[in-house]
Amino acid sequence: MNTLMTTTLMAGGIATLVLMASIILPSKTSSQEKLSPYECGFAPKSNMRIPFSIRFFYIAILFIMFDLEIALLMPWPMALSNSLTTTPVMMALTIITALTISLLLEWATGALEWAE
């Protein structure tokens, strides 16, 4: 018998066993503690369905943009040392320019102001 076929049959058998165990074994009992939202061991203070402030999302998006900037610019010195063209410099300047413009727009709209 082929090793690929054996491996496939074993994987299928294990997947079937796990599926059957998940159907047969779980307890279906639920209590008030299980149905309530978990909030660090304390009783919830408010309704969990209330949406966050839009400023929170502005700051989160800003953080993600600058986090991506770091991820994109980290390999830049290596690309610069291995390239004789100005392509890596132009790419880095494009990224930095786009992020600077977005930061200025956020600043101008007041998204960075927490106190009103």
PDB file of N, CA, C and O in Angstrom, residues 55-96:
ATOM      1  N   ARG A  55     -13.342  57.509  18.194  1.00  0.00           N
ATOM      2  CA  ARG A  55     -11.953  57.929  18.407  1.00  0.00           C
ATOM      3  C   ARG A  55     -11.058  56.743  18.714  1.00  0.00           C
ATOM      4  O   ARG A  55      -9.888  56.740  18.352  1.00  0.00           O
ATOM      5  N   PHE A  56     -11.611  55.753  19.392  1.00  0.00           N
ATOM      6  CA  PHE A  56     -10.851  54.533  19.640  1.00  0.00           C
ATOM      7  C   PHE A  56     -10.445  53.906  18.318  1.00  0.00           C
ATOM      8  O   PHE A  56      -9.306  53.469  18.146  1.00  0.00           O
ATOM      9  N   PHE A  57     -11.361  53.856  17.359  1.00  0.00           N
ATOM     10  CA  PHE A  57     -11.049  53.260  16.070  1.00  0.00           C
ATOM     11  C   PHE A  57     -10.040  54.106  15.300  1.00  0.00           C
ATOM     12  O   PHE A  57      -9.197  53.571  14.588  1.00  0.00           O
ATOM     13  N   TYR A  58     -10.117  55.428  15.410  1.00  0.00           N
ATOM     14  CA  TYR A  58      -9.125  56.289  14.757  1.00  0.00           C
ATOM     15  C   TYR A  58      -7.721  55.982  15.283  1.00  0.00           C
ATOM     16  O   TYR A  58      -6.775  55.834  14.515  1.00  0.00           O
ATOM     17  N   ILE A  59      -7.600  55.891  16.590  1.00  0.00           N
ATOM     18  CA  ILE A  59      -6.291  55.602  17.182  1.00  0.00           C
ATOM     19  C   ILE A  59      -5.832  54.202  16.798  1.00  0.00           C
ATOM     20  O   ILE A  59      -4.652  53.974  16.508  1.00  0.00           O
ATOM     21  N   ALA A  60      -6.755  53.242  16.772  1.00  0.00           N
ATOM     22  CA  ALA A  60      -6.394  51.875  16.386  1.00  0.00           C
ATOM     23  C   ALA A  60      -5.913  51.825  14.941  1.00  0.00           C
ATOM     24  O   ALA A  60      -4.899  51.167  14.638  1.00  0.00           O
ATOM     25  N   ILE A  61      -6.591  52.515  14.043  1.00  0.00           N
ATOM     26  CA  ILE A  61      -6.177  52.545  12.637  1.00  0.00           C
ATOM     27  C   ILE A  61      -4.832  53.233  12.507  1.00  0.00           C
ATOM     28  O   ILE A  61      -3.960  52.792  11.747  1.00  0.00           O
ATOM     29  N   LEU A  62      -4.640  54.303  13.247  1.00  0.00           N
ATOM     30  CA  LEU A  62      -3.358  55.006  13.216  1.00  0.00           C
ATOM     31  C   LEU A  62      -2.233  54.099  13.701  1.00  0.00           C
ATOM     32  O   LEU A  62      -1.152  54.056  13.107  1.00  0.00           O
ATOM     33  N   PHE A  63      -2.481  53.356  14.761  1.00  0.00           N
ATOM     34  CA  PHE A  63      -1.485  52.418  15.263  1.00  0.00           C
ATOM     35  C   PHE A  63      -1.163  51.356  14.211  1.00  0.00           C
ATOM     36  O   PHE A  63       0.007  51.034  13.985  1.00  0.00           O
ATOM     37  N   ILE A  64      -2.190  50.822  13.562  1.00  0.00           N
ATOM     38  CA  ILE A  64      -1.951  49.795  12.547  1.00  0.00           C
ATOM     39  C   ILE A  64      -1.151  50.358  11.381  1.00  0.00           C
ATOM     40  O   ILE A  64      -0.249  49.696  10.858  1.00  0.00           O
ATOM     41  N   MET A  65      -1.449  51.596  10.988  1.00  0.00           N
ATOM     42  CA  MET A  65      -0.692  52.192   9.879  1.00  0.00           C
ATOM     43  C   MET A  65       0.780  52.326  10.228  1.00  0.00           C
ATOM     44  O   MET A  65       1.658  51.974   9.431  1.00  0.00           O
ATOM     45  N   PHE A  66       1.086  52.826  11.428  1.00  0.00           N
ATOM     46  CA  PHE A  66       2.485  52.992  11.784  1.00  0.00           C
ATOM     47  C   PHE A  66       3.160  51.659  12.077  1.00  0.00           C
ATOM     48  O   PHE A  66       4.360  51.504  11.860  1.00  0.00           O
ATOM     49  N   ASP A  67       2.402  50.680  12.522  1.00  0.00           N
ATOM     50  CA  ASP A  67       2.949  49.351  12.704  1.00  0.00           C
ATOM     51  C   ASP A  67       3.319  48.743  11.355  1.00  0.00           C
ATOM     52  O   ASP A  67       4.378  48.125  11.207  1.00  0.00           O
ATOM     53  N   LEU A  68       2.470  48.947  10.354  1.00  0.00           N
ATOM     54  CA  LEU A  68       2.790  48.468   9.011  1.00  0.00           C
ATOM     55  C   LEU A  68       3.971  49.224   8.415  1.00  0.00           C
ATOM     56  O   LEU A  68       4.764  48.655   7.672  1.00  0.00           O
ATOM     57  N   GLU A  69       4.079  50.500   8.758  1.00  0.00           N
ATOM     58  CA  GLU A  69       5.226  51.271   8.267  1.00  0.00           C
ATOM     59  C   GLU A  69       6.517  50.652   8.767  1.00  0.00           C
ATOM     60  O   GLU A  69       7.465  50.472   8.005  1.00  0.00           O
ATOM     61  N   ILE A  70       6.551  50.295  10.027  1.00  0.00           N
ATOM     62  CA  ILE A  70       7.760  49.686  10.576  1.00  0.00           C
ATOM     63  C   ILE A  70       8.040  48.360   9.894  1.00  0.00           C
ATOM     64  O   ILE A  70       9.178  48.051   9.539  1.00  0.00           O
ATOM     65  N   ALA A  71       6.998  47.573   9.670  1.00  0.00           N
ATOM     66  CA  ALA A  71       7.181  46.269   9.016  1.00  0.00           C
ATOM     67  C   ALA A  71       7.664  46.429   7.583  1.00  0.00           C
ATOM     68  O   ALA A  71       8.445  45.615   7.097  1.00  0.00           O
ATOM     69  N   LEU A  72       7.218  47.470   6.908  1.00  0.00           N
ATOM     70  CA  LEU A  72       7.650  47.687   5.531  1.00  0.00           C
ATOM     71  C   LEU A  72       9.034  48.318   5.441  1.00  0.00           C
ATOM     72  O   LEU A  72       9.764  48.115   4.461  1.00  0.00           O
ATOM     73  N   LEU A  73       9.406  49.104   6.438  1.00  0.00           N
ATOM     74  CA  LEU A  73      10.704  49.789   6.374  1.00  0.00           C
ATOM     75  C   LEU A  73      11.834  48.998   7.026  1.00  0.00           C
ATOM     76  O   LEU A  73      13.003  49.366   6.859  1.00  0.00           O
ATOM     77  N   MET A  74      11.523  47.939   7.764  1.00  0.00           N
ATOM     78  CA  MET A  74      12.585  47.157   8.404  1.00  0.00           C
ATOM     79  C   MET A  74      13.566  46.559   7.385  1.00  0.00           C
ATOM     80  O   MET A  74      14.772  46.612   7.594  1.00  0.00           O
ATOM     81  N   PRO A  75      13.109  45.969   6.285  1.00  0.00           N
ATOM     82  CA  PRO A  75      14.076  45.407   5.329  1.00  0.00           C
ATOM     83  C   PRO A  75      14.697  46.451   4.406  1.00  0.00           C
ATOM     84  O   PRO A  75      15.526  46.111   3.565  1.00  0.00           O
ATOM     85  N   TRP A  76      14.336  47.711   4.582  1.00  0.00           N
ATOM     86  CA  TRP A  76      14.827  48.746   3.676  1.00  0.00           C
ATOM     87  C   TRP A  76      16.345  48.893   3.682  1.00  0.00           C
ATOM     88  O   TRP A  76      16.951  48.994   2.602  1.00  0.00           O
ATOM     89  N   PRO A  77      17.046  48.921   4.812  1.00  0.00           N
ATOM     90  CA  PRO A  77      18.514  49.047   4.749  1.00  0.00           C
ATOM     91  C   PRO A  77      19.182  47.898   3.997  1.00  0.00           C
ATOM     92  O   PRO A  77      20.151  48.109   3.269  1.00  0.00           O
ATOM     93  N   MET A  78      18.643  46.681   4.144  1.00  0.00           N
ATOM     94  CA  MET A  78      19.204  45.556   3.415  1.00  0.00           C
ATOM     95  C   MET A  78      18.979  45.717   1.916  1.00  0.00           C
ATOM     96  O   MET A  78      19.867  45.439   1.113  1.00  0.00           O
ATOM     97  N   ALA A  79      17.797  46.165   1.525  1.00  0.00           N
ATOM     98  CA  ALA A  79      17.511  46.379   0.110  1.00  0.00           C
ATOM     99  C   ALA A  79      18.366  47.504  -0.448  1.00  0.00           C
ATOM    100  O   ALA A  79      18.796  47.453  -1.600  1.00  0.00           O
ATOM    101  N   LEU A  80      18.632  48.500   0.377  1.00  0.00           N
ATOM    102  CA  LEU A  80      19.456  49.623  -0.070  1.00  0.00           C
ATOM    103  C   LEU A  80      20.901  49.197  -0.286  1.00  0.00           C
ATOM    104  O   LEU A  80      21.545  49.623  -1.238  1.00  0.00           O
ATOM    105  N   SER A  81      21.406  48.318   0.591  1.00  0.00           N
ATOM    106  CA  SER A  81      22.796  47.887   0.448  1.00  0.00           C
ATOM    107  C   SER A  81      22.987  46.924  -0.714  1.00  0.00           C
ATOM    108  O   SER A  81      24.084  46.809  -1.248  1.00  0.00           O
ATOM    109  N   ASN A  82      21.923  46.227  -1.133  1.00  0.00           N
ATOM    110  CA  ASN A  82      22.034  45.264  -2.225  1.00  0.00           C
ATOM    111  C   ASN A  82      21.642  45.831  -3.574  1.00  0.00           C
ATOM    112  O   ASN A  82      21.716  45.131  -4.575  1.00  0.00           O
ATOM    113  N   SER A  83      21.201  47.071  -3.616  1.00  0.00           N
ATOM    114  CA  SER A  83      20.716  47.641  -4.865  1.00  0.00           C
ATOM    115  C   SER A  83      21.558  48.844  -5.262  1.00  0.00           C
ATOM    116  O   SER A  83      21.960  49.652  -4.433  1.00  0.00           O
ATOM    117  N   LEU A  84      21.808  48.945  -6.557  1.00  0.00           N
ATOM    118  CA  LEU A  84      22.552  50.091  -7.069  1.00  0.00           C
ATOM    119  C   LEU A  84      21.608  51.172  -7.606  1.00  0.00           C
ATOM    120  O   LEU A  84      22.058  52.231  -8.002  1.00  0.00           O
ATOM    121  N   THR A  85      20.311  50.906  -7.603  1.00  0.00           N
ATOM    122  CA  THR A  85      19.347  51.884  -8.103  1.00  0.00           C
ATOM    123  C   THR A  85      18.745  52.664  -6.939  1.00  0.00           C
ATOM    124  O   THR A  85      18.999  52.375  -5.778  1.00  0.00           O
ATOM    125  N   THR A  86      17.935  53.630  -7.284  1.00  0.00           N
ATOM    126  CA  THR A  86      17.285  54.433  -6.256  1.00  0.00           C
ATOM    127  C   THR A  86      15.879  53.916  -5.932  1.00  0.00           C
ATOM    128  O   THR A  86      15.132  54.583  -5.227  1.00  0.00           O
ATOM    129  N   THR A  87      15.535  52.751  -6.418  1.00  0.00           N
ATOM    130  CA  THR A  87      14.196  52.198  -6.186  1.00  0.00           C
ATOM    131  C   THR A  87      13.878  52.027  -4.702  1.00  0.00           C
ATOM    132  O   THR A  87      12.789  52.430  -4.260  1.00  0.00           O
ATOM    133  N   PRO A  88      14.773  51.440  -3.877  1.00  0.00           N
ATOM    134  CA  PRO A  88      14.432  51.315  -2.451  1.00  0.00           C
ATOM    135  C   PRO A  88      14.223  52.663  -1.762  1.00  0.00           C
ATOM    136  O   PRO A  88      13.339  52.804  -0.911  1.00  0.00           O
ATOM    137  N   VAL A  89      14.992  53.651  -2.139  1.00  0.00           N
ATOM    138  CA  VAL A  89      14.844  54.979  -1.542  1.00  0.00           C
ATOM    139  C   VAL A  89      13.492  55.575  -1.928  1.00  0.00           C
ATOM    140  O   VAL A  89      12.789  56.142  -1.077  1.00  0.00           O
ATOM    141  N   MET A  90      13.116  55.431  -3.190  1.00  0.00           N
ATOM    142  CA  MET A  90      11.834  55.974  -3.641  1.00  0.00           C
ATOM    143  C   MET A  90      10.661  55.248  -2.973  1.00  0.00           C
ATOM    144  O   MET A  90       9.665  55.878  -2.604  1.00  0.00           O
ATOM    145  N   MET A  91      10.782  53.938  -2.788  1.00  0.00           N
ATOM    146  CA  MET A  91       9.716  53.192  -2.116  1.00  0.00           C
ATOM    147  C   MET A  91       9.582  53.635  -0.662  1.00  0.00           C
ATOM    148  O   MET A  91       8.469  53.831  -0.163  1.00  0.00           O
ATOM    149  N   ALA A  92      10.697  53.805   0.027  1.00  0.00           N
ATOM    150  CA  ALA A  92      10.662  54.237   1.420  1.00  0.00           C
ATOM    151  C   ALA A  92      10.090  55.650   1.528  1.00  0.00           C
ATOM    152  O   ALA A  92       9.283  55.929   2.426  1.00  0.00           O
ATOM    153  N   LEU A  93      10.488  56.530   0.642  1.00  0.00           N
ATOM    154  CA  LEU A  93       9.961  57.892   0.661  1.00  0.00           C
ATOM    155  C   LEU A  93       8.459  57.916   0.377  1.00  0.00           C
ATOM    156  O   LEU A  93       7.721  58.715   0.966  1.00  0.00           O
ATOM    157  N   THR A  94       7.989  57.042  -0.499  1.00  0.00           N
ATOM    158  CA  THR A  94       6.557  56.956  -0.788  1.00  0.00           C
ATOM    159  C   THR A  94       5.784  56.524   0.445  1.00  0.00           C
ATOM    160  O   THR A  94       4.735  57.110   0.780  1.00  0.00           O
ATOM    161  N   ILE A  95       6.289  55.507   1.143  1.00  0.00           N
ATOM    162  CA  ILE A  95       5.619  55.026   2.351  1.00  0.00           C
ATOM    163  C   ILE A  95       5.598  56.110   3.422  1.00  0.00           C
ATOM    164  O   ILE A  95       4.562  56.379   4.041  1.00  0.00           O
ATOM    165  N   ILE A  96       6.738  56.747   3.641  1.00  0.00           N
ATOM    166  CA  ILE A  96       6.831  57.779   4.675  1.00  0.00           C
ATOM    167  C   ILE A  96       5.950  58.977   4.328  1.00  0.00           C
ATOM    168  O   ILE A  96       5.283  59.545   5.200  1.00  0.00           O
TER     169      ILE A  96
END
